[in-house]
Coordinates of C-alpha atoms in Angstrom, one line a residue:
Chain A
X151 CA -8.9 -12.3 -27.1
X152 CA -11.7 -13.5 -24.6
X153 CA -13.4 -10.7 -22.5
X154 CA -12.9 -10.6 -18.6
X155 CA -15.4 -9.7 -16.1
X156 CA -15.4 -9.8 -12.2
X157 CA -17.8 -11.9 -10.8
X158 CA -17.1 -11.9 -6.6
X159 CA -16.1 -9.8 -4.3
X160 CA -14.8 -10.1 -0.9
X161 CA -12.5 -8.5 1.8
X162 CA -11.7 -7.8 5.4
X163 CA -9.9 -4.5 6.0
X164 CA -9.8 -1.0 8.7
X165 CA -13.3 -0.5 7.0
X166 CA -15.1 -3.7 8.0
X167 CA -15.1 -7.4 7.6
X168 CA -17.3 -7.4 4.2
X169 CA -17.8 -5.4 1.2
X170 CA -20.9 -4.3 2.5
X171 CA -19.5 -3.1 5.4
X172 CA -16.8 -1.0 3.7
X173 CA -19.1 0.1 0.6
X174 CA -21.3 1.8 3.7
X175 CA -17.8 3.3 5.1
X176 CA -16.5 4.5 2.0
X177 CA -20.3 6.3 1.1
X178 CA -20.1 8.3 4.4
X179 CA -16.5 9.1 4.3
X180 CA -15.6 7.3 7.5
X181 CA -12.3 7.0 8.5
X182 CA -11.2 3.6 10.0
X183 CA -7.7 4.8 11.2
X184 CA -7.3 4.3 15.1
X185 CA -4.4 4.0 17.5
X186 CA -2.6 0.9 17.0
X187 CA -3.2 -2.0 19.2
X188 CA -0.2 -3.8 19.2
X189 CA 2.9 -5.2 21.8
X190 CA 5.3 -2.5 22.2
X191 CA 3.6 0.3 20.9
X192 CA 5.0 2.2 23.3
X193 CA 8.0 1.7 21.7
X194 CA 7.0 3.4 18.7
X195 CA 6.5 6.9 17.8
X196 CA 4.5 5.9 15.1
X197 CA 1.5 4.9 17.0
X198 CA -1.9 5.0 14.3
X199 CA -2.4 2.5 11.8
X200 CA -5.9 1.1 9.8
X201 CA -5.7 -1.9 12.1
X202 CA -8.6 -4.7 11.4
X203 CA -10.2 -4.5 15.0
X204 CA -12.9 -6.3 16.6
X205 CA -11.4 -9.2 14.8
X206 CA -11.4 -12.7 16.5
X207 CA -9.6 -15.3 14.5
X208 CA -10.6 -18.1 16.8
X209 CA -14.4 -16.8 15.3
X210 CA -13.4 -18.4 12.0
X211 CA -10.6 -20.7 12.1
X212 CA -9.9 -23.5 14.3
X213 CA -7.2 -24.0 16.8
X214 CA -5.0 -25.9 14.2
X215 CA -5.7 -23.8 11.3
X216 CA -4.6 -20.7 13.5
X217 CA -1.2 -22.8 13.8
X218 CA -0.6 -22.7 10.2
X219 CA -1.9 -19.5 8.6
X220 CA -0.4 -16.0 9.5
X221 CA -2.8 -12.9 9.8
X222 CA -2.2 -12.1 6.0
X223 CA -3.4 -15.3 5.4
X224 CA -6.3 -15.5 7.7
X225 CA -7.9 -12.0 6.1
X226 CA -7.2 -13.6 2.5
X227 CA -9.3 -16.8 2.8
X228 CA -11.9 -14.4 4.6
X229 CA -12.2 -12.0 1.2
X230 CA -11.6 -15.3 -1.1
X231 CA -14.7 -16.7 1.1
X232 CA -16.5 -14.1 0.7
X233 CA -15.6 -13.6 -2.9
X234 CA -16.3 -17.2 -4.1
X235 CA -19.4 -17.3 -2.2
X236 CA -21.0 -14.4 -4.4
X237 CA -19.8 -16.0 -7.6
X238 CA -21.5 -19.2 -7.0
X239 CA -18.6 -20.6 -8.3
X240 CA -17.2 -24.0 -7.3
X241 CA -14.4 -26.0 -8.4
X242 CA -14.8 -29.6 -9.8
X243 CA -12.8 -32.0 -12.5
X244 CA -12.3 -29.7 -15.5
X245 CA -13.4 -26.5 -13.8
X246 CA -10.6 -26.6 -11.4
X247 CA -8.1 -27.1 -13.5
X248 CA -9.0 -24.3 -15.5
X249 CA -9.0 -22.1 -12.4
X250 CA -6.1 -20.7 -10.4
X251 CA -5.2 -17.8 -7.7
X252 CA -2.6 -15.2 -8.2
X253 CA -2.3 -12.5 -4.9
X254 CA -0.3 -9.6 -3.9
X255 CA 2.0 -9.4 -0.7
X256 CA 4.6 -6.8 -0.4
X257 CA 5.4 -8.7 3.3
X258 CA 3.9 -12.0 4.0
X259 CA 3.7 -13.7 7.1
X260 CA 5.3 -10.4 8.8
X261 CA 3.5 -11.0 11.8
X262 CA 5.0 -14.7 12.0
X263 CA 8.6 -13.6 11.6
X264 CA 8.3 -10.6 14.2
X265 CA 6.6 -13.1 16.9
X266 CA 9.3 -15.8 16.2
X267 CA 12.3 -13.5 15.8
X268 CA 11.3 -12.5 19.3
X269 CA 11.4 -16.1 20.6
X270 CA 14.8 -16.6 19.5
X271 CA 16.3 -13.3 19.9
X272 CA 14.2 -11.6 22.8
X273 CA 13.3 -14.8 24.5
X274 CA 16.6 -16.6 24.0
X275 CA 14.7 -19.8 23.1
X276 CA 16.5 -22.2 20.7
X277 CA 13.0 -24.0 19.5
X278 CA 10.3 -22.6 17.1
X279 CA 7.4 -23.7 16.3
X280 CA 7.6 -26.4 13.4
X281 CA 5.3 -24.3 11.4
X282 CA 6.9 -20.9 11.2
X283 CA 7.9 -21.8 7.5
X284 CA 4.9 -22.7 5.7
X285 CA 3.2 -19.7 7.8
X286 CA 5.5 -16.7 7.2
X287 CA 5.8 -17.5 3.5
X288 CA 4.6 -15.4 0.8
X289 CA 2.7 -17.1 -0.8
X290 CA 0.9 -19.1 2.2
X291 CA -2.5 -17.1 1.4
X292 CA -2.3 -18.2 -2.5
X293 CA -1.4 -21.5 -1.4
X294 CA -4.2 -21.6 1.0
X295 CA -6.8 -20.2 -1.2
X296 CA -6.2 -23.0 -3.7
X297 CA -6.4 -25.5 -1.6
X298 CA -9.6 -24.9 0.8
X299 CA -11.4 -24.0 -2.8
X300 CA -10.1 -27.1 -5.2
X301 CA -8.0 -24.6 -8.1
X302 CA -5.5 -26.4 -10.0
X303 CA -4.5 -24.2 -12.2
X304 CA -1.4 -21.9 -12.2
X305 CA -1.2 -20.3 -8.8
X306 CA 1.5 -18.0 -7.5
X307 CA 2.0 -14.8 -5.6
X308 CA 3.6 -11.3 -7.1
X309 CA 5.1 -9.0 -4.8
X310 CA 5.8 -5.7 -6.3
X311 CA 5.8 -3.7 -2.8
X312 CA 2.9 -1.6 -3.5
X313 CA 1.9 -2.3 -6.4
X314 CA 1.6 -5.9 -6.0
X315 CA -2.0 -6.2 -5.6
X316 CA -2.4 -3.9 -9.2
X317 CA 0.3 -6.3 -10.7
X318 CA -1.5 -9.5 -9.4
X319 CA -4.6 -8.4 -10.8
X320 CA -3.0 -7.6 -14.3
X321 CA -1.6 -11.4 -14.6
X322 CA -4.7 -12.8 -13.8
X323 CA -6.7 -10.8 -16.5
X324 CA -4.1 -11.6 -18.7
X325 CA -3.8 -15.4 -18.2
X326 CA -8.1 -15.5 -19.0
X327 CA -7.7 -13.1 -21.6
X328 CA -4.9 -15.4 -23.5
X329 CA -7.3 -18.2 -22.8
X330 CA -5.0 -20.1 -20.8
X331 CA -7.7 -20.0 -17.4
X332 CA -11.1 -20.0 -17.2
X333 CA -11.2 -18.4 -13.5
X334 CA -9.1 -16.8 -11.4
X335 CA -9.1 -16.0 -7.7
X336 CA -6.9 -12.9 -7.4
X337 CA -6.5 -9.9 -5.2
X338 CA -3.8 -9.0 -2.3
X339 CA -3.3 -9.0 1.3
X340 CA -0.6 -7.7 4.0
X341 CA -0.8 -7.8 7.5
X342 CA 2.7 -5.6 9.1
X343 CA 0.9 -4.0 11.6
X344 CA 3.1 -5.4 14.3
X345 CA 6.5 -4.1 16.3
X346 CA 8.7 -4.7 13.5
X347 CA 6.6 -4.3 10.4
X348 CA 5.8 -0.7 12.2
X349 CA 9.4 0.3 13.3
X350 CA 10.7 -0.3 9.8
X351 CA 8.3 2.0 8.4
X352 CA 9.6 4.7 10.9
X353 CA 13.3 4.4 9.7
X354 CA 11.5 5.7 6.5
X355 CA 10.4 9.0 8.2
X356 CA 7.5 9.3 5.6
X357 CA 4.9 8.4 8.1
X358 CA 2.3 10.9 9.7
X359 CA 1.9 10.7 13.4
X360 CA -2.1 12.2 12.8
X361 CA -4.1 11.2 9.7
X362 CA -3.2 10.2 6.0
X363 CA -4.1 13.4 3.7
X364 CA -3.9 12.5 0.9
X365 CA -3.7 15.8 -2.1
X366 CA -4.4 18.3 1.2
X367 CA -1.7 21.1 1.5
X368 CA -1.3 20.3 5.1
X369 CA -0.6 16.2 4.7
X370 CA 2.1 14.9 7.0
X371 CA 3.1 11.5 5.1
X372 CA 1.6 7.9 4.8
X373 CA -0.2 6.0 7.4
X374 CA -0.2 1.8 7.1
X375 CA -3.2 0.0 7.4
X376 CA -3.9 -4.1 6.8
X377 CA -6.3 -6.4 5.4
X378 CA -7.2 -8.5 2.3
X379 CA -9.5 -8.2 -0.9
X380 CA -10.3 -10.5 -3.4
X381 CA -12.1 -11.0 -6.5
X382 CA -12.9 -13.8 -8.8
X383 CA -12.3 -12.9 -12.2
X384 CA -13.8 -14.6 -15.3
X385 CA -14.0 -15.5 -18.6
X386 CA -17.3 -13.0 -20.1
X387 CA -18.6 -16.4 -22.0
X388 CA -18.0 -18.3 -18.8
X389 CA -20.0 -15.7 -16.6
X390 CA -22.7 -15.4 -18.9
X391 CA -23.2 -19.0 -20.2
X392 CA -24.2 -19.6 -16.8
X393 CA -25.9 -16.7 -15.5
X394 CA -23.7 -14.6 -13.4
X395 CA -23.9 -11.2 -12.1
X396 CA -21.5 -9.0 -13.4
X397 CA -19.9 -6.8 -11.4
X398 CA -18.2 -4.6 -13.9
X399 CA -15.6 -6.0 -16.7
X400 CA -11.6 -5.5 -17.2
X401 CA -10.6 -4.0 -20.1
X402 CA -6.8 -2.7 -19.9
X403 CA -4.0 -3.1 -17.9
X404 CA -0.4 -1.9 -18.5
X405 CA 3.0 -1.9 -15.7
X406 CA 6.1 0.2 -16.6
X407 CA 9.4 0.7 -14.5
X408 CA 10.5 4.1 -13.9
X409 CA 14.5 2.7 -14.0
X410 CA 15.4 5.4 -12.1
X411 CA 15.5 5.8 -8.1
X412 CA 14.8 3.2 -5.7
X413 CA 12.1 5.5 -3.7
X414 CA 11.2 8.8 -5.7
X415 CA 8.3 8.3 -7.7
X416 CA 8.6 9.2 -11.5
X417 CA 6.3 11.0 -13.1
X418 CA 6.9 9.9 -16.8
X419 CA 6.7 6.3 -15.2
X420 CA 3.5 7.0 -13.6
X421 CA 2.3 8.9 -17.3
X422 CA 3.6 6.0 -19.0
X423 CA 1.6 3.2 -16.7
X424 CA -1.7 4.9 -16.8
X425 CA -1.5 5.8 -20.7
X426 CA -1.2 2.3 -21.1
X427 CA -4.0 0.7 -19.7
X428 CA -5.8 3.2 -21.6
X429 CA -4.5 2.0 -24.7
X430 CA -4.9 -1.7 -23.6
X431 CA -8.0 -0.7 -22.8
X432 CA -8.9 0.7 -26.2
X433 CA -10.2 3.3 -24.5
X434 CA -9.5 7.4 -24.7
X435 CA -8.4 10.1 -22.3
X436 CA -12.1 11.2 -21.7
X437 CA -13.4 8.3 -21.3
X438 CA -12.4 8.1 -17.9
X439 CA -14.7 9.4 -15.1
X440 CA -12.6 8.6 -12.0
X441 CA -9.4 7.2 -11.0
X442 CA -8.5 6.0 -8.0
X443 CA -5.4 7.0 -7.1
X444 CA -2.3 5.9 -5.4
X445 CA -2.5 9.0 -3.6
X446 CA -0.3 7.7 -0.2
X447 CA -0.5 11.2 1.4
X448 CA 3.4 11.9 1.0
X449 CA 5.0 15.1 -0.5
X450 CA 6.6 13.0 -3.2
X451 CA 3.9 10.7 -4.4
X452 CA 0.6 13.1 -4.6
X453 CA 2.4 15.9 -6.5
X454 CA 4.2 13.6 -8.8
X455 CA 1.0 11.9 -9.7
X456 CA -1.3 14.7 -9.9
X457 CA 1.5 16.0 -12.9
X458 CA 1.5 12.9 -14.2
X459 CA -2.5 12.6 -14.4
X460 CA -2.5 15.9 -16.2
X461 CA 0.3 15.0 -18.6
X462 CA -1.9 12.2 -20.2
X463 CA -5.4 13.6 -19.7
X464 CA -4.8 16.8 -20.5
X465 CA -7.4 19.4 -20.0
X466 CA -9.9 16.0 -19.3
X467 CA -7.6 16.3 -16.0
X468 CA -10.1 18.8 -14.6
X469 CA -13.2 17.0 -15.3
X470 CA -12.7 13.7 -14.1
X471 CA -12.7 12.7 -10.6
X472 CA -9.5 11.0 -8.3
X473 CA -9.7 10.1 -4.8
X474 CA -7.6 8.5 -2.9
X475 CA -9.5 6.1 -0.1
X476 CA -6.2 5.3 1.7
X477 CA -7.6 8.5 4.1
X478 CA -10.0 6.0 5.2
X479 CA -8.3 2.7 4.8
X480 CA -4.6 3.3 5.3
X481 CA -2.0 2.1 2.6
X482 CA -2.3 -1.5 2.8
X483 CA 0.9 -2.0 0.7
X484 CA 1.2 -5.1 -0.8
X485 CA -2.6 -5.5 -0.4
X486 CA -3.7 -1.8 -1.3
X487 CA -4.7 -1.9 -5.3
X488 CA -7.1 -4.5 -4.3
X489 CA -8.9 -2.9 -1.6
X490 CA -9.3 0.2 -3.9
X491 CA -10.7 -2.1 -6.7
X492 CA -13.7 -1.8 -4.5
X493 CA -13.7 2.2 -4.6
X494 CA -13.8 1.5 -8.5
X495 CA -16.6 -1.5 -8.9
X496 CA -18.8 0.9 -6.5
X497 CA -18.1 3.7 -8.7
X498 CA -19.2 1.8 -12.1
X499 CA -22.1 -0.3 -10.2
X500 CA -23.7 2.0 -8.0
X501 CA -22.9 5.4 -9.4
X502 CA -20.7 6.5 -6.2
X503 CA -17.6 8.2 -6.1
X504 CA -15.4 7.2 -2.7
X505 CA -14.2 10.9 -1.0
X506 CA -10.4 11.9 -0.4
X507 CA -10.9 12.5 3.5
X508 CA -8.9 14.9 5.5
X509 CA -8.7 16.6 3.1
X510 CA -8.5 20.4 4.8
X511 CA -6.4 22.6 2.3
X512 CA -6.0 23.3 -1.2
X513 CA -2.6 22.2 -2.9
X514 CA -1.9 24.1 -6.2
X515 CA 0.6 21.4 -7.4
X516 CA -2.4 19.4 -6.5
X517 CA -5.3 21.4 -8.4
X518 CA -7.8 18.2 -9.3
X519 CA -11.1 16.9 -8.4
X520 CA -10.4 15.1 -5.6
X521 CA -13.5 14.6 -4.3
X522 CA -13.1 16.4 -1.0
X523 CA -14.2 15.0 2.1
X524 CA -17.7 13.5 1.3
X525 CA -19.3 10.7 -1.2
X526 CA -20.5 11.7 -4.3
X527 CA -22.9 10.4 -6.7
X528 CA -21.7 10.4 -10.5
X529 CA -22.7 8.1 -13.2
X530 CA -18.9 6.8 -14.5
X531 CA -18.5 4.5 -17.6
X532 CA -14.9 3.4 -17.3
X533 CA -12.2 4.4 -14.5
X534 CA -8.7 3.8 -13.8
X535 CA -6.9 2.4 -10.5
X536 CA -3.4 3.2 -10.1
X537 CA -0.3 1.6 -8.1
X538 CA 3.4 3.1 -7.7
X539 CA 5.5 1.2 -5.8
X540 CA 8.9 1.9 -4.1
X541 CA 11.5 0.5 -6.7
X542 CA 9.9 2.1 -9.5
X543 CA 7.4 -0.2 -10.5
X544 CA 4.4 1.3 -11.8
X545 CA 0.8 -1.0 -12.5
X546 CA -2.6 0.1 -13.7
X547 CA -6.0 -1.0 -14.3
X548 CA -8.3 -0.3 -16.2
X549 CA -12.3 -1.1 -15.6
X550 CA -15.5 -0.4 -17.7
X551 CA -19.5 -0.7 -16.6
X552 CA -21.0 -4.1 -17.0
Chain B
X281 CA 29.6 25.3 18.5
X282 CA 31.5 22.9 20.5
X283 CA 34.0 21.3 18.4
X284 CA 33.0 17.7 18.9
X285 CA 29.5 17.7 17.8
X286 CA 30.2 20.2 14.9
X287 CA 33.1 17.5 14.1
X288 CA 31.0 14.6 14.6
X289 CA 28.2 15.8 12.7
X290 CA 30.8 16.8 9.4
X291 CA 32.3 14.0 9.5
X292 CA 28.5 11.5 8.6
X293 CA 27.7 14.5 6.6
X294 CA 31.4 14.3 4.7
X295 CA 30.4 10.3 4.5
X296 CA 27.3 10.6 2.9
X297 CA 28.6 13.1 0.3
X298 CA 31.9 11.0 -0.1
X299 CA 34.0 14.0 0.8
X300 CA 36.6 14.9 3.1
X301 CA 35.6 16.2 6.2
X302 CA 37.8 19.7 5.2
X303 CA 36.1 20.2 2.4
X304 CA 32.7 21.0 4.0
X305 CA 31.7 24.5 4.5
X306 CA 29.8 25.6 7.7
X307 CA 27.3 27.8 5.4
X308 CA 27.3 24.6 2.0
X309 CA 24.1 23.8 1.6
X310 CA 23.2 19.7 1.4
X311 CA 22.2 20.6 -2.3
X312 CA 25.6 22.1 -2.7
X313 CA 27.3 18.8 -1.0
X314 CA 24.7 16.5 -3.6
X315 CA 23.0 14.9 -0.8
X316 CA 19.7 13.2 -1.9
X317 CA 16.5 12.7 0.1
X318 CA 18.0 9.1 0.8
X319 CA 21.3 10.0 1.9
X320 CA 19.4 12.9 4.4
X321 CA 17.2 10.3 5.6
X322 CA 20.9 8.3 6.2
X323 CA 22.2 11.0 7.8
X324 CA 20.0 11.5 10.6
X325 CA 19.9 8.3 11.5
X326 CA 23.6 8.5 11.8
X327 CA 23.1 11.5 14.3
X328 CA 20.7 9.8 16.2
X329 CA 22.8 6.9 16.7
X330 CA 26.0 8.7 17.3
X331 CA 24.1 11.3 20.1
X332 CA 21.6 9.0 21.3
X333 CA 19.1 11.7 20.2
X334 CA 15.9 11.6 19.0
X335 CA 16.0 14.0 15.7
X336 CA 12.3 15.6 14.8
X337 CA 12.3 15.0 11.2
X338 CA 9.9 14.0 8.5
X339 CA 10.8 13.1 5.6
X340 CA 7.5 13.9 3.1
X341 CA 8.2 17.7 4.1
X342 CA 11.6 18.2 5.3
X343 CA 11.2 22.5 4.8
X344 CA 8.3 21.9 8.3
X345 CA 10.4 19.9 10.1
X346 CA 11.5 21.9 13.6
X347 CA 15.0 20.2 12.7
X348 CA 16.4 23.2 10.4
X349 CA 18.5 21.7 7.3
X350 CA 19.1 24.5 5.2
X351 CA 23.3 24.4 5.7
X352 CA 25.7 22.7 7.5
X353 CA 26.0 25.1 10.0
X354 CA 22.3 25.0 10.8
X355 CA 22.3 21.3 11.5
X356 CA 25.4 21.7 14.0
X357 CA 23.4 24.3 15.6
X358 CA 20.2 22.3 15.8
X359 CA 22.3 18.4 17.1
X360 CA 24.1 20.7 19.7
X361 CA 20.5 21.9 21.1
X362 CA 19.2 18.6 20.8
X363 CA 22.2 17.3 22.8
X364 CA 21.5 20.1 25.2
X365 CA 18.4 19.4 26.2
X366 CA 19.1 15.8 26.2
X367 CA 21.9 16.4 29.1
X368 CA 19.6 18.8 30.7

């Protein structure tokens, strides 16, 4: 089996519009929750969200390009930029057809459906735009990514609601692990901060009207926030042969379905996901230094995963770390496992471990090291990165120190 | 309890837990009736619509909700002050 390694990184998200910029966020514990700024959001009583401000697309894109790609695409070729552009890669003859892009979306073009749903239903026009199709679809971004960067390998998008970034990333270590690509572009991105994508969340009633605190006694539910990240992942002989810098390497990964309720989390599902990237991984229980946890800020998910944690780590449960950086970023959904990649590269690369924040009180169904409140610096070898999504469908990482 | 809300009210509670309106008890408990988080989450919805009320309820913690769930009864009370307030 060949050896993976991550050789880019890129992404646009609550946090700021570059890994930089949310490495520096996530090391001071920042928060980049605000009040939505959004049409109707007067409307809603759900009225925060980890919205991508101060963002211009006309800064990047031109007026045609704006036509065709939604907002979920737009932040994806800004990460994949980003991300290619650190690799050094580029993609020519036999080197793009060894190379491909696989992405998460829970949503897609969400924003394109709510503006043109509105047209036709608000509006009573009987005319789209010719484009709504190709915009709104869900895999656009992949679509998009391939073509701007040359890849002619297999491309395709996975969406596994909230665990479809995790999942993504698990078929593209997999498909350079069998050998069958050399490169791949992978990641997630969702964009449903709009009317619609908002309201539907309401119906829910798991959102907080405040802040997302995540493991705290006092949390009050889930709070969405957008975005993209993206990563090229390699083949190790590939990276090395020609120099790269590694970021940090893949070693396991593992999905289970709970096959149980279409909401409740599981937490034999969750035991069973995260034991298995371990043994993927080849690695043991205490190996682990931190895991980065789905952690959503709801009743349901943070107690469920905090039992399932200790089922499989057993008394290494209270030495290890597990934060949850939604606080600061929001749950991204579809796009979420890959923005917390991030948390876990920075914990294996620069020795710091991304705070839970808000966090204000302890929960005893909750009793781990979540790395209240501020940054920490801790040497990690190896961490985990956990998704659970709605449905049942359970996908986990696991990552080791270049 | 004015008759048609505490009727109304059985009667999306009876249709969540597939039962006939008679057969709910004032003091059952939704565990006793078998509804499910899901089914709750239903259920208000079906108040709100069916009051044109706006029903304080969160879901990740339903025990810290001002909207008290802990019977049948309870709920009545709580739509018929809702409704209240809402003609007031």
């Amino acid at each position: 089996m060949k050896r993976v390694v991550i050789t880019g990184q890129g992404t646009i998200n609550a946090l700021g519009h570059s890994v930089p910029e949310t490495l520096a966020a996530f090391r001071e514990g920042r928060c980049g929750i605000s009040e939505l700024e959004i049409r109707d959001v007067e409307r809603l009583s759900i009225r925060i969200g980890g919205q991508v401000k101060g963002y211009e697309p006309e800064a990047h894109f031109n007026r045609q390009q704006i036509a065709l790609y939604d907002r979920f695409t737009q932040f994806t070729l800004l990460a994949a930029r980003e991300a290619i552009g650190q690799s050094g890669l580029s993609f020519q003859g036999e080197s793009a057809v060894r190379a491909g892009v696989v992405l998460g979306t829970a949503g897609g073009g969400v924003n394109t459906w709510d503006e043109n749903y509105r047209v036709v239903y608000e509006e009573r026009k009987n005319r789209v735009h010719p484009f709504v199709v190709p915009k709104l679809m869900n895999n656009a971004a992949a679509s998009h990514v391939s073509i701007q960067w040359n890849l002619k390998g297999p491309s395709f998008t996975v969406a596994t609601a909230c665990a479809s970034s995790n999942h993504a990333m698990g078929q593209a270590f997999h498909m350079i692990r069998s050998g069958m690509c050399d490169v791949m572009i992978t990641g997630g991105s969702e964009s449903m901060l709009c009317f619609g994508g908002v309201k539907a969340w309401e119906g829910l009633r798991v959102m907080s009207r405040d802040a997302c605190r995540p493991f705290s006694a006092n949390r009050s539910g889930m709070v969405q926030g957008e975005g993209a990240a993206v990563f090229v992942f390699e083949e190790y002989e590939h990276a090395r042969a020609r120099g790269a810098d590694i970021l940090a390497e893949v070693v396991g990964f593992a999905m289970t379905s709970d096959a149980s309720d279409i909401v409740m989390p599981s937490r034999q599902g969750a035991a069973r996901a995260m034991a298995g990237a371990l043994a993927d991984a080849r690695l043991s229980p205490e190996d682990i230094g931190y895991i980065n946890a789905h952690g959503t800020g709801t009743a349901a998910n943070d107690k469920t995963e905090c039992a399932a944690v200790a089922d499989v780590f057993g008394a290494h449960a209270d030495r290890l770390m597990i934060s949850s950086t939604k606080s600061m970023h929001g749950h991204l959904i579809g796009g979420t496992g890959a923005v917390e990649l991030l948390a876990c590269i920075m914990a294996l690369r620069e020795g710091v471990i991304a705070p839970t924040i808000g966090y204000e009180e302890p929960d005893p169904e909750c009793a781990l090291d979540v790395v209240p409140n501020e940054a920490r610096e801790a040497r990690v070898d190896a961490v985990i990165s956990n998704a659970f999504a709605f449905g049942g469908l359970n996908a986990v990482l696991a990552l080791r120190r270049a | 309890m004015s008759t048609s809300v505490k009727d109304k009210v059985i009667e999306i509670i009876a249709e969540q837990a597939v039962l006939e309106p008679q057969d709910i008890s004032l003091d059952a408990t939704l565990e006793d009736l078998g509804i499910d988080s899901l089914q709750l989450v239903e259920s208000i919805f079906a108040i709100e619509e069916a009051f044109d009320i706006q029903v304080p309820f969160n879901a990740n913690d339903p025990s810290a909700s001002e909207f008290d769930i802990s019977s049948v009864g309870a709920i009545v009370r709580a739509v018929e002050g809702l409704v209240a307030e809402q003609a007031a």
